[in-house]
């Protein structure tokens, strides 16, 4: 059991964690951190909350959403540091997430020269990858970055109203 002296008011928690008090209140609203109230209604946080906040910040660096972070925190103790087994369970989840991010970044790197390199991102000016802005028919956004594949020039039926594009032999 912790004594009242081991409880931190929100201002002190903000100062020690480097986060604004408003961010701490938001994290509490989401259930990521927890406080107790004094008789006067002031929030008091255990010192272990500093560890939870460090965990939240680390999760953000990894790229986890606050929802995913909350799910991971739910598997860890609220009032103390996790033991090795508890931490390893979360770390395995993070490793899978990092591997997925690496794969997505490698895919993006491979697309840099084919789509982003020409600058079109599904705009009308790219007659090679996107004649007559045909990519827009697939929905909003940079369609090729979202995984759509451009039709090869001269392959398949033409898009309605779009001329076939013949690459420059140069």
mmCIF file of the C-alpha atoms, coordinates in Angstrom:
data_MODEL
# 
_entry.id   MODEL 
# 
loop_
_atom_site.group_PDB 
_atom_site.id 
_atom_site.type_symbol 
_atom_site.label_atom_id 
_atom_site.label_alt_id 
_atom_site.label_comp_id 
_atom_site.label_asym_id 
_atom_site.label_entity_id 
_atom_site.label_seq_id 
_atom_site.pdbx_PDB_ins_code 
_atom_site.Cartn_x 
_atom_site.Cartn_y 
_atom_site.Cartn_z 
_atom_site.occupancy 
_atom_site.B_iso_or_equiv 
_atom_site.pdbx_formal_charge 
_atom_site.auth_seq_id 
_atom_site.auth_comp_id 
_atom_site.auth_asym_id 
_atom_site.auth_atom_id 
_atom_site.pdbx_PDB_model_num 
ATOM 1   C CA . UNK A 1 1   ? 0.000   0.000   0.000   1.00 0.00 ? 1   UNK A CA 1 
ATOM 2   C CA . UNK A 1 2   ? 1.365   3.407   -0.908  1.00 0.00 ? 2   UNK A CA 1 
ATOM 3   C CA . UNK A 1 3   ? 1.213   6.391   1.378   1.00 0.00 ? 3   UNK A CA 1 
ATOM 4   C CA . UNK A 1 4   ? -0.306  9.735   0.347   1.00 0.00 ? 4   UNK A CA 1 
ATOM 5   C CA . UNK A 1 5   ? 3.266   11.049  0.086   1.00 0.00 ? 5   UNK A CA 1 
ATOM 6   C CA . UNK A 1 6   ? 3.923   8.556   -2.733  1.00 0.00 ? 6   UNK A CA 1 
ATOM 7   C CA . UNK A 1 7   ? 1.167   10.110  -4.824  1.00 0.00 ? 7   UNK A CA 1 
ATOM 8   C CA . UNK A 1 8   ? 1.962   12.774  -7.394  1.00 0.00 ? 8   UNK A CA 1 
ATOM 9   C CA . UNK A 1 9   ? -0.337  15.680  -8.245  1.00 0.00 ? 9   UNK A CA 1 
ATOM 10  C CA . UNK A 1 10  ? -0.928  16.173  -11.957 1.00 0.00 ? 10  UNK A CA 1 
ATOM 11  C CA . UNK A 1 11  ? 1.421   19.182  -12.136 1.00 0.00 ? 11  UNK A CA 1 
ATOM 12  C CA . UNK A 1 12  ? 4.324   17.209  -10.724 1.00 0.00 ? 12  UNK A CA 1 
ATOM 13  C CA . UNK A 1 13  ? 3.547   14.230  -12.965 1.00 0.00 ? 13  UNK A CA 1 
ATOM 14  C CA . UNK A 1 14  ? 3.471   16.591  -15.952 1.00 0.00 ? 14  UNK A CA 1 
ATOM 15  C CA . UNK A 1 15  ? 6.813   18.111  -14.982 1.00 0.00 ? 15  UNK A CA 1 
ATOM 16  C CA . UNK A 1 16  ? 8.499   14.768  -14.425 1.00 0.00 ? 16  UNK A CA 1 
ATOM 17  C CA . UNK A 1 17  ? 7.053   13.097  -17.524 1.00 0.00 ? 17  UNK A CA 1 
ATOM 18  C CA . UNK A 1 18  ? 7.525   16.011  -19.912 1.00 0.00 ? 18  UNK A CA 1 
ATOM 19  C CA . UNK A 1 19  ? 3.864   15.875  -20.965 1.00 0.00 ? 19  UNK A CA 1 
ATOM 20  C CA . UNK A 1 20  ? 1.253   18.577  -20.632 1.00 0.00 ? 20  UNK A CA 1 
ATOM 21  C CA . UNK A 1 21  ? -1.373  18.110  -17.941 1.00 0.00 ? 21  UNK A CA 1 
ATOM 22  C CA . UNK A 1 22  ? -4.004  18.093  -20.695 1.00 0.00 ? 22  UNK A CA 1 
ATOM 23  C CA . UNK A 1 23  ? -2.281  15.085  -22.309 1.00 0.00 ? 23  UNK A CA 1 
ATOM 24  C CA . UNK A 1 24  ? -2.268  13.296  -18.953 1.00 0.00 ? 24  UNK A CA 1 
ATOM 25  C CA . UNK A 1 25  ? -5.978  13.971  -18.485 1.00 0.00 ? 25  UNK A CA 1 
ATOM 26  C CA . UNK A 1 26  ? -6.586  12.624  -22.002 1.00 0.00 ? 26  UNK A CA 1 
ATOM 27  C CA . UNK A 1 27  ? -4.550  9.485   -21.285 1.00 0.00 ? 27  UNK A CA 1 
ATOM 28  C CA . UNK A 1 28  ? -6.575  9.023   -18.111 1.00 0.00 ? 28  UNK A CA 1 
ATOM 29  C CA . UNK A 1 29  ? -9.817  9.467   -20.058 1.00 0.00 ? 29  UNK A CA 1 
ATOM 30  C CA . UNK A 1 30  ? -8.659  6.691   -22.405 1.00 0.00 ? 30  UNK A CA 1 
ATOM 31  C CA . UNK A 1 31  ? -7.802  4.454   -19.456 1.00 0.00 ? 31  UNK A CA 1 
ATOM 32  C CA . UNK A 1 32  ? -4.061  4.414   -20.194 1.00 0.00 ? 32  UNK A CA 1 
ATOM 33  C CA . UNK A 1 33  ? -3.216  5.860   -16.772 1.00 0.00 ? 33  UNK A CA 1 
ATOM 34  C CA . UNK A 1 34  ? -5.205  6.019   -13.565 1.00 0.00 ? 34  UNK A CA 1 
ATOM 35  C CA . UNK A 1 35  ? -5.504  8.398   -10.642 1.00 0.00 ? 35  UNK A CA 1 
ATOM 36  C CA . UNK A 1 36  ? -7.235  8.608   -7.330  1.00 0.00 ? 36  UNK A CA 1 
ATOM 37  C CA . UNK A 1 37  ? -9.029  11.732  -6.180  1.00 0.00 ? 37  UNK A CA 1 
ATOM 38  C CA . UNK A 1 38  ? -8.414  13.607  -2.961  1.00 0.00 ? 38  UNK A CA 1 
ATOM 39  C CA . UNK A 1 39  ? -11.277 14.840  -0.818  1.00 0.00 ? 39  UNK A CA 1 
ATOM 40  C CA . UNK A 1 40  ? -11.007 18.112  -2.760  1.00 0.00 ? 40  UNK A CA 1 
ATOM 41  C CA . UNK A 1 41  ? -11.268 16.300  -6.111  1.00 0.00 ? 41  UNK A CA 1 
ATOM 42  C CA . UNK A 1 42  ? -7.609  16.672  -7.123  1.00 0.00 ? 42  UNK A CA 1 
ATOM 43  C CA . UNK A 1 43  ? -5.967  13.889  -9.072  1.00 0.00 ? 43  UNK A CA 1 
ATOM 44  C CA . UNK A 1 44  ? -3.168  11.922  -7.445  1.00 0.00 ? 44  UNK A CA 1 
ATOM 45  C CA . UNK A 1 45  ? -1.067  9.446   -9.413  1.00 0.00 ? 45  UNK A CA 1 
ATOM 46  C CA . UNK A 1 46  ? 1.186   6.672   -8.143  1.00 0.00 ? 46  UNK A CA 1 
ATOM 47  C CA . UNK A 1 47  ? 4.864   6.913   -9.018  1.00 0.00 ? 47  UNK A CA 1 
ATOM 48  C CA . UNK A 1 48  ? 4.374   3.803   -11.166 1.00 0.00 ? 48  UNK A CA 1 
ATOM 49  C CA . UNK A 1 49  ? 2.382   6.053   -13.512 1.00 0.00 ? 49  UNK A CA 1 
ATOM 50  C CA . UNK A 1 50  ? 5.710   7.501   -14.677 1.00 0.00 ? 50  UNK A CA 1 
ATOM 51  C CA . UNK A 1 51  ? 6.623   4.039   -15.979 1.00 0.00 ? 51  UNK A CA 1 
ATOM 52  C CA . UNK A 1 52  ? 3.283   3.747   -17.778 1.00 0.00 ? 52  UNK A CA 1 
ATOM 53  C CA . UNK A 1 53  ? 3.853   7.125   -19.412 1.00 0.00 ? 53  UNK A CA 1 
ATOM 54  C CA . UNK A 1 54  ? 7.343   6.056   -20.515 1.00 0.00 ? 54  UNK A CA 1 
ATOM 55  C CA . UNK A 1 55  ? 5.732   2.919   -21.965 1.00 0.00 ? 55  UNK A CA 1 
ATOM 56  C CA . UNK A 1 56  ? 3.148   5.026   -23.837 1.00 0.00 ? 56  UNK A CA 1 
ATOM 57  C CA . UNK A 1 57  ? 5.869   7.209   -25.312 1.00 0.00 ? 57  UNK A CA 1 
ATOM 58  C CA . UNK A 1 58  ? 7.899   4.160   -26.356 1.00 0.00 ? 58  UNK A CA 1 
ATOM 59  C CA . UNK A 1 59  ? 4.795   2.680   -27.982 1.00 0.00 ? 59  UNK A CA 1 
ATOM 60  C CA . UNK A 1 60  ? 4.314   5.895   -29.939 1.00 0.00 ? 60  UNK A CA 1 
ATOM 61  C CA . UNK A 1 61  ? 7.904   5.690   -31.207 1.00 0.00 ? 61  UNK A CA 1 
ATOM 62  C CA . UNK A 1 62  ? 7.207   2.126   -32.379 1.00 0.00 ? 62  UNK A CA 1 
ATOM 63  C CA . UNK A 1 63  ? 4.113   3.446   -34.160 1.00 0.00 ? 63  UNK A CA 1 
ATOM 64  C CA . UNK A 1 64  ? 1.379   1.916   -32.039 1.00 0.00 ? 64  UNK A CA 1 
ATOM 65  C CA . UNK A 1 65  ? -1.928  3.735   -31.872 1.00 0.00 ? 65  UNK A CA 1 
ATOM 66  C CA . UNK A 1 66  ? -3.234  4.755   -28.467 1.00 0.00 ? 66  UNK A CA 1 
ATOM 67  C CA . UNK A 1 67  ? -5.785  1.943   -28.789 1.00 0.00 ? 67  UNK A CA 1 
ATOM 68  C CA . UNK A 1 68  ? -3.032  -0.616  -29.376 1.00 0.00 ? 68  UNK A CA 1 
ATOM 69  C CA . UNK A 1 69  ? -1.032  0.891   -26.522 1.00 0.00 ? 69  UNK A CA 1 
ATOM 70  C CA . UNK A 1 70  ? -4.028  0.545   -24.216 1.00 0.00 ? 70  UNK A CA 1 
ATOM 71  C CA . UNK A 1 71  ? -4.384  -3.120  -25.151 1.00 0.00 ? 71  UNK A CA 1 
ATOM 72  C CA . UNK A 1 72  ? -0.711  -3.702  -24.351 1.00 0.00 ? 72  UNK A CA 1 
ATOM 73  C CA . UNK A 1 73  ? -0.959  -1.794  -21.064 1.00 0.00 ? 73  UNK A CA 1 
ATOM 74  C CA . UNK A 1 74  ? -3.965  -3.874  -20.067 1.00 0.00 ? 74  UNK A CA 1 
ATOM 75  C CA . UNK A 1 75  ? -1.634  -6.900  -20.038 1.00 0.00 ? 75  UNK A CA 1 
ATOM 76  C CA . UNK A 1 76  ? 0.769   -5.207  -17.618 1.00 0.00 ? 76  UNK A CA 1 
ATOM 77  C CA . UNK A 1 77  ? 0.410   -4.420  -13.905 1.00 0.00 ? 77  UNK A CA 1 
ATOM 78  C CA . UNK A 1 78  ? -0.987  -0.976  -13.070 1.00 0.00 ? 78  UNK A CA 1 
ATOM 79  C CA . UNK A 1 79  ? 0.981   -0.356  -9.898  1.00 0.00 ? 79  UNK A CA 1 
ATOM 80  C CA . UNK A 1 80  ? 4.468   -1.709  -10.557 1.00 0.00 ? 80  UNK A CA 1 
ATOM 81  C CA . UNK A 1 81  ? 7.008   -2.413  -13.264 1.00 0.00 ? 81  UNK A CA 1 
ATOM 82  C CA . UNK A 1 82  ? 6.313   -5.542  -15.329 1.00 0.00 ? 82  UNK A CA 1 
ATOM 83  C CA . UNK A 1 83  ? 8.363   -8.664  -14.702 1.00 0.00 ? 83  UNK A CA 1 
ATOM 84  C CA . UNK A 1 84  ? 10.470  -10.177 -17.488 1.00 0.00 ? 84  UNK A CA 1 
ATOM 85  C CA . UNK A 1 85  ? 7.772   -12.577 -18.702 1.00 0.00 ? 85  UNK A CA 1 
ATOM 86  C CA . UNK A 1 86  ? 5.154   -9.828  -18.861 1.00 0.00 ? 86  UNK A CA 1 
ATOM 87  C CA . UNK A 1 87  ? 7.492   -7.495  -20.720 1.00 0.00 ? 87  UNK A CA 1 
ATOM 88  C CA . UNK A 1 88  ? 8.621   -10.225 -23.166 1.00 0.00 ? 88  UNK A CA 1 
ATOM 89  C CA . UNK A 1 89  ? 4.996   -10.889 -24.094 1.00 0.00 ? 89  UNK A CA 1 
ATOM 90  C CA . UNK A 1 90  ? 4.520   -7.226  -25.024 1.00 0.00 ? 90  UNK A CA 1 
ATOM 91  C CA . UNK A 1 91  ? 7.930   -7.039  -26.709 1.00 0.00 ? 91  UNK A CA 1 
ATOM 92  C CA . UNK A 1 92  ? 7.010   -9.935  -29.029 1.00 0.00 ? 92  UNK A CA 1 
ATOM 93  C CA . UNK A 1 93  ? 3.918   -8.009  -30.124 1.00 0.00 ? 93  UNK A CA 1 
ATOM 94  C CA . UNK A 1 94  ? 6.029   -4.924  -30.754 1.00 0.00 ? 94  UNK A CA 1 
ATOM 95  C CA . UNK A 1 95  ? 8.566   -6.963  -32.719 1.00 0.00 ? 95  UNK A CA 1 
ATOM 96  C CA . UNK A 1 96  ? 5.811   -8.181  -35.052 1.00 0.00 ? 96  UNK A CA 1 
ATOM 97  C CA . UNK A 1 97  ? 4.598   -4.601  -35.455 1.00 0.00 ? 97  UNK A CA 1 
ATOM 98  C CA . UNK A 1 98  ? 8.104   -3.318  -36.225 1.00 0.00 ? 98  UNK A CA 1 
ATOM 99  C CA . UNK A 1 99  ? 8.590   -6.125  -38.783 1.00 0.00 ? 99  UNK A CA 1 
ATOM 100 C CA . UNK A 1 100 ? 5.323   -5.065  -40.481 1.00 0.00 ? 100 UNK A CA 1 
ATOM 101 C CA . UNK A 1 101 ? 6.472   -1.446  -40.559 1.00 0.00 ? 101 UNK A CA 1 
ATOM 102 C CA . UNK A 1 102 ? 9.814   -2.460  -42.064 1.00 0.00 ? 102 UNK A CA 1 
ATOM 103 C CA . UNK A 1 103 ? 8.008   -4.436  -44.784 1.00 0.00 ? 103 UNK A CA 1 
ATOM 104 C CA . UNK A 1 104 ? 5.743   -1.459  -45.535 1.00 0.00 ? 104 UNK A CA 1 
ATOM 105 C CA . UNK A 1 105 ? 8.729   0.893   -45.725 1.00 0.00 ? 105 UNK A CA 1 
ATOM 106 C CA . UNK A 1 106 ? 10.611  -1.489  -48.027 1.00 0.00 ? 106 UNK A CA 1 
ATOM 107 C CA . UNK A 1 107 ? 7.555   -1.635  -50.294 1.00 0.00 ? 107 UNK A CA 1 
ATOM 108 C CA . UNK A 1 108 ? 7.369   2.151   -50.309 1.00 0.00 ? 108 UNK A CA 1 
ATOM 109 C CA . UNK A 1 109 ? 11.086  2.382   -51.088 1.00 0.00 ? 109 UNK A CA 1 
ATOM 110 C CA . UNK A 1 110 ? 10.528  0.121   -54.081 1.00 0.00 ? 110 UNK A CA 1 
ATOM 111 C CA . UNK A 1 111 ? 7.737   2.366   -55.342 1.00 0.00 ? 111 UNK A CA 1 
ATOM 112 C CA . UNK A 1 112 ? 9.679   5.610   -55.071 1.00 0.00 ? 112 UNK A CA 1 
ATOM 113 C CA . UNK A 1 113 ? 11.080  5.396   -58.575 1.00 0.00 ? 113 UNK A CA 1 
ATOM 114 C CA . UNK A 1 114 ? 7.895   4.149   -60.243 1.00 0.00 ? 114 UNK A CA 1 
ATOM 115 C CA . UNK A 1 115 ? 5.250   6.399   -58.764 1.00 0.00 ? 115 UNK A CA 1 
ATOM 116 C CA . UNK A 1 116 ? 6.517   9.091   -56.482 1.00 0.00 ? 116 UNK A CA 1 
ATOM 117 C CA . UNK A 1 117 ? 9.547   9.551   -58.695 1.00 0.00 ? 117 UNK A CA 1 
ATOM 118 C CA . UNK A 1 118 ? 7.411   10.859  -61.541 1.00 0.00 ? 118 UNK A CA 1 
ATOM 119 C CA . UNK A 1 119 ? 5.527   13.114  -59.166 1.00 0.00 ? 119 UNK A CA 1 
ATOM 120 C CA . UNK A 1 120 ? 2.057   12.165  -60.340 1.00 0.00 ? 120 UNK A CA 1 
ATOM 121 C CA . UNK A 1 121 ? 0.555   10.437  -57.293 1.00 0.00 ? 121 UNK A CA 1 
ATOM 122 C CA . UNK A 1 122 ? -2.482  9.762   -59.546 1.00 0.00 ? 122 UNK A CA 1 
ATOM 123 C CA . UNK A 1 123 ? -2.715  13.218  -61.114 1.00 0.00 ? 123 UNK A CA 1 
ATOM 124 C CA . UNK A 1 124 ? -3.611  13.797  -64.772 1.00 0.00 ? 124 UNK A CA 1 
ATOM 125 C CA . UNK A 1 125 ? -0.133  14.817  -65.892 1.00 0.00 ? 125 UNK A CA 1 
ATOM 126 C CA . UNK A 1 126 ? 1.340   11.303  -65.874 1.00 0.00 ? 126 UNK A CA 1 
ATOM 127 C CA . UNK A 1 127 ? 0.359   9.793   -69.204 1.00 0.00 ? 127 UNK A CA 1 
ATOM 128 C CA . UNK A 1 128 ? 2.458   6.696   -68.594 1.00 0.00 ? 128 UNK A CA 1 
ATOM 129 C CA . UNK A 1 129 ? 1.158   5.509   -65.221 1.00 0.00 ? 129 UNK A CA 1 
ATOM 130 C CA . UNK A 1 130 ? -2.158  7.301   -65.103 1.00 0.00 ? 130 UNK A CA 1 
ATOM 131 C CA . UNK A 1 131 ? -3.651  8.306   -68.454 1.00 0.00 ? 131 UNK A CA 1 
ATOM 132 C CA . UNK A 1 132 ? -6.673  10.596  -68.054 1.00 0.00 ? 132 UNK A CA 1 
ATOM 133 C CA . UNK A 1 133 ? -6.406  10.217  -64.252 1.00 0.00 ? 133 UNK A CA 1 
ATOM 134 C CA . UNK A 1 134 ? -7.770  6.681   -64.496 1.00 0.00 ? 134 UNK A CA 1 
ATOM 135 C CA . UNK A 1 135 ? -6.507  5.971   -60.969 1.00 0.00 ? 135 UNK A CA 1 
ATOM 136 C CA . UNK A 1 136 ? -9.121  8.365   -59.595 1.00 0.00 ? 136 UNK A CA 1 
ATOM 137 C CA . UNK A 1 137 ? -11.790 5.848   -60.619 1.00 0.00 ? 137 UNK A CA 1 
ATOM 138 C CA . UNK A 1 138 ? -10.457 3.574   -57.856 1.00 0.00 ? 138 UNK A CA 1 
ATOM 139 C CA . UNK A 1 139 ? -11.159 6.139   -55.131 1.00 0.00 ? 139 UNK A CA 1 
ATOM 140 C CA . UNK A 1 140 ? -9.575  9.118   -53.414 1.00 0.00 ? 140 UNK A CA 1 
ATOM 141 C CA . UNK A 1 141 ? -5.930  9.475   -52.474 1.00 0.00 ? 141 UNK A CA 1 
ATOM 142 C CA . UNK A 1 142 ? -2.645  8.462   -54.006 1.00 0.00 ? 142 UNK A CA 1 
ATOM 143 C CA . UNK A 1 143 ? -3.970  5.201   -55.429 1.00 0.00 ? 143 UNK A CA 1 
ATOM 144 C CA . UNK A 1 144 ? -0.629  3.684   -56.414 1.00 0.00 ? 144 UNK A CA 1 
ATOM 145 C CA . UNK A 1 145 ? 0.804   4.325   -52.953 1.00 0.00 ? 145 UNK A CA 1 
ATOM 146 C CA . UNK A 1 146 ? -2.294  2.671   -51.489 1.00 0.00 ? 146 UNK A CA 1 
ATOM 147 C CA . UNK A 1 147 ? -1.484  -0.507  -53.405 1.00 0.00 ? 147 UNK A CA 1 
ATOM 148 C CA . UNK A 1 148 ? -3.364  -0.095  -56.692 1.00 0.00 ? 148 UNK A CA 1 
ATOM 149 C CA . UNK A 1 149 ? -1.319  -1.207  -59.699 1.00 0.00 ? 149 UNK A CA 1 
ATOM 150 C CA . UNK A 1 150 ? -1.086  0.934   -62.813 1.00 0.00 ? 150 UNK A CA 1 
ATOM 151 C CA . UNK A 1 151 ? -1.949  -0.787  -66.056 1.00 0.00 ? 151 UNK A CA 1 
ATOM 152 C CA . UNK A 1 152 ? 1.063   -1.338  -68.275 1.00 0.00 ? 152 UNK A CA 1 
ATOM 153 C CA . UNK A 1 153 ? 1.029   0.947   -71.311 1.00 0.00 ? 153 UNK A CA 1 
ATOM 154 C CA . UNK A 1 154 ? -0.695  -0.754  -74.208 1.00 0.00 ? 154 UNK A CA 1 
ATOM 155 C CA . UNK A 1 155 ? -1.849  -3.696  -72.080 1.00 0.00 ? 155 UNK A CA 1 
ATOM 156 C CA . UNK A 1 156 ? -5.472  -4.591  -71.543 1.00 0.00 ? 156 UNK A CA 1 
ATOM 157 C CA . UNK A 1 157 ? -8.525  -2.657  -72.615 1.00 0.00 ? 157 UNK A CA 1 
ATOM 158 C CA . UNK A 1 158 ? -8.222  1.115   -72.540 1.00 0.00 ? 158 UNK A CA 1 
ATOM 159 C CA . UNK A 1 159 ? -9.976  3.114   -69.864 1.00 0.00 ? 159 UNK A CA 1 
ATOM 160 C CA . UNK A 1 160 ? -13.170 4.611   -71.303 1.00 0.00 ? 160 UNK A CA 1 
ATOM 161 C CA . UNK A 1 161 ? -12.278 7.790   -73.137 1.00 0.00 ? 161 UNK A CA 1 
ATOM 162 C CA . UNK A 1 162 ? -8.556  7.468   -72.416 1.00 0.00 ? 162 UNK A CA 1 
ATOM 163 C CA . UNK A 1 163 ? -6.087  7.215   -75.297 1.00 0.00 ? 163 UNK A CA 1 
ATOM 164 C CA . UNK A 1 164 ? -3.562  4.422   -75.251 1.00 0.00 ? 164 UNK A CA 1 
ATOM 165 C CA . UNK A 1 165 ? -0.177  5.632   -74.145 1.00 0.00 ? 165 UNK A CA 1 
ATOM 166 C CA . UNK A 1 166 ? 2.850   4.524   -76.078 1.00 0.00 ? 166 UNK A CA 1 
ATOM 167 C CA . UNK A 1 167 ? 6.133   4.981   -74.209 1.00 0.00 ? 167 UNK A CA 1 
ATOM 168 C CA . UNK A 1 168 ? 8.749   7.158   -75.819 1.00 0.00 ? 168 UNK A CA 1 
ATOM 169 C CA . UNK A 1 169 ? 11.415  4.910   -77.363 1.00 0.00 ? 169 UNK A CA 1 
ATOM 170 C CA . UNK A 1 170 ? 14.120  7.352   -76.214 1.00 0.00 ? 170 UNK A CA 1 
# 
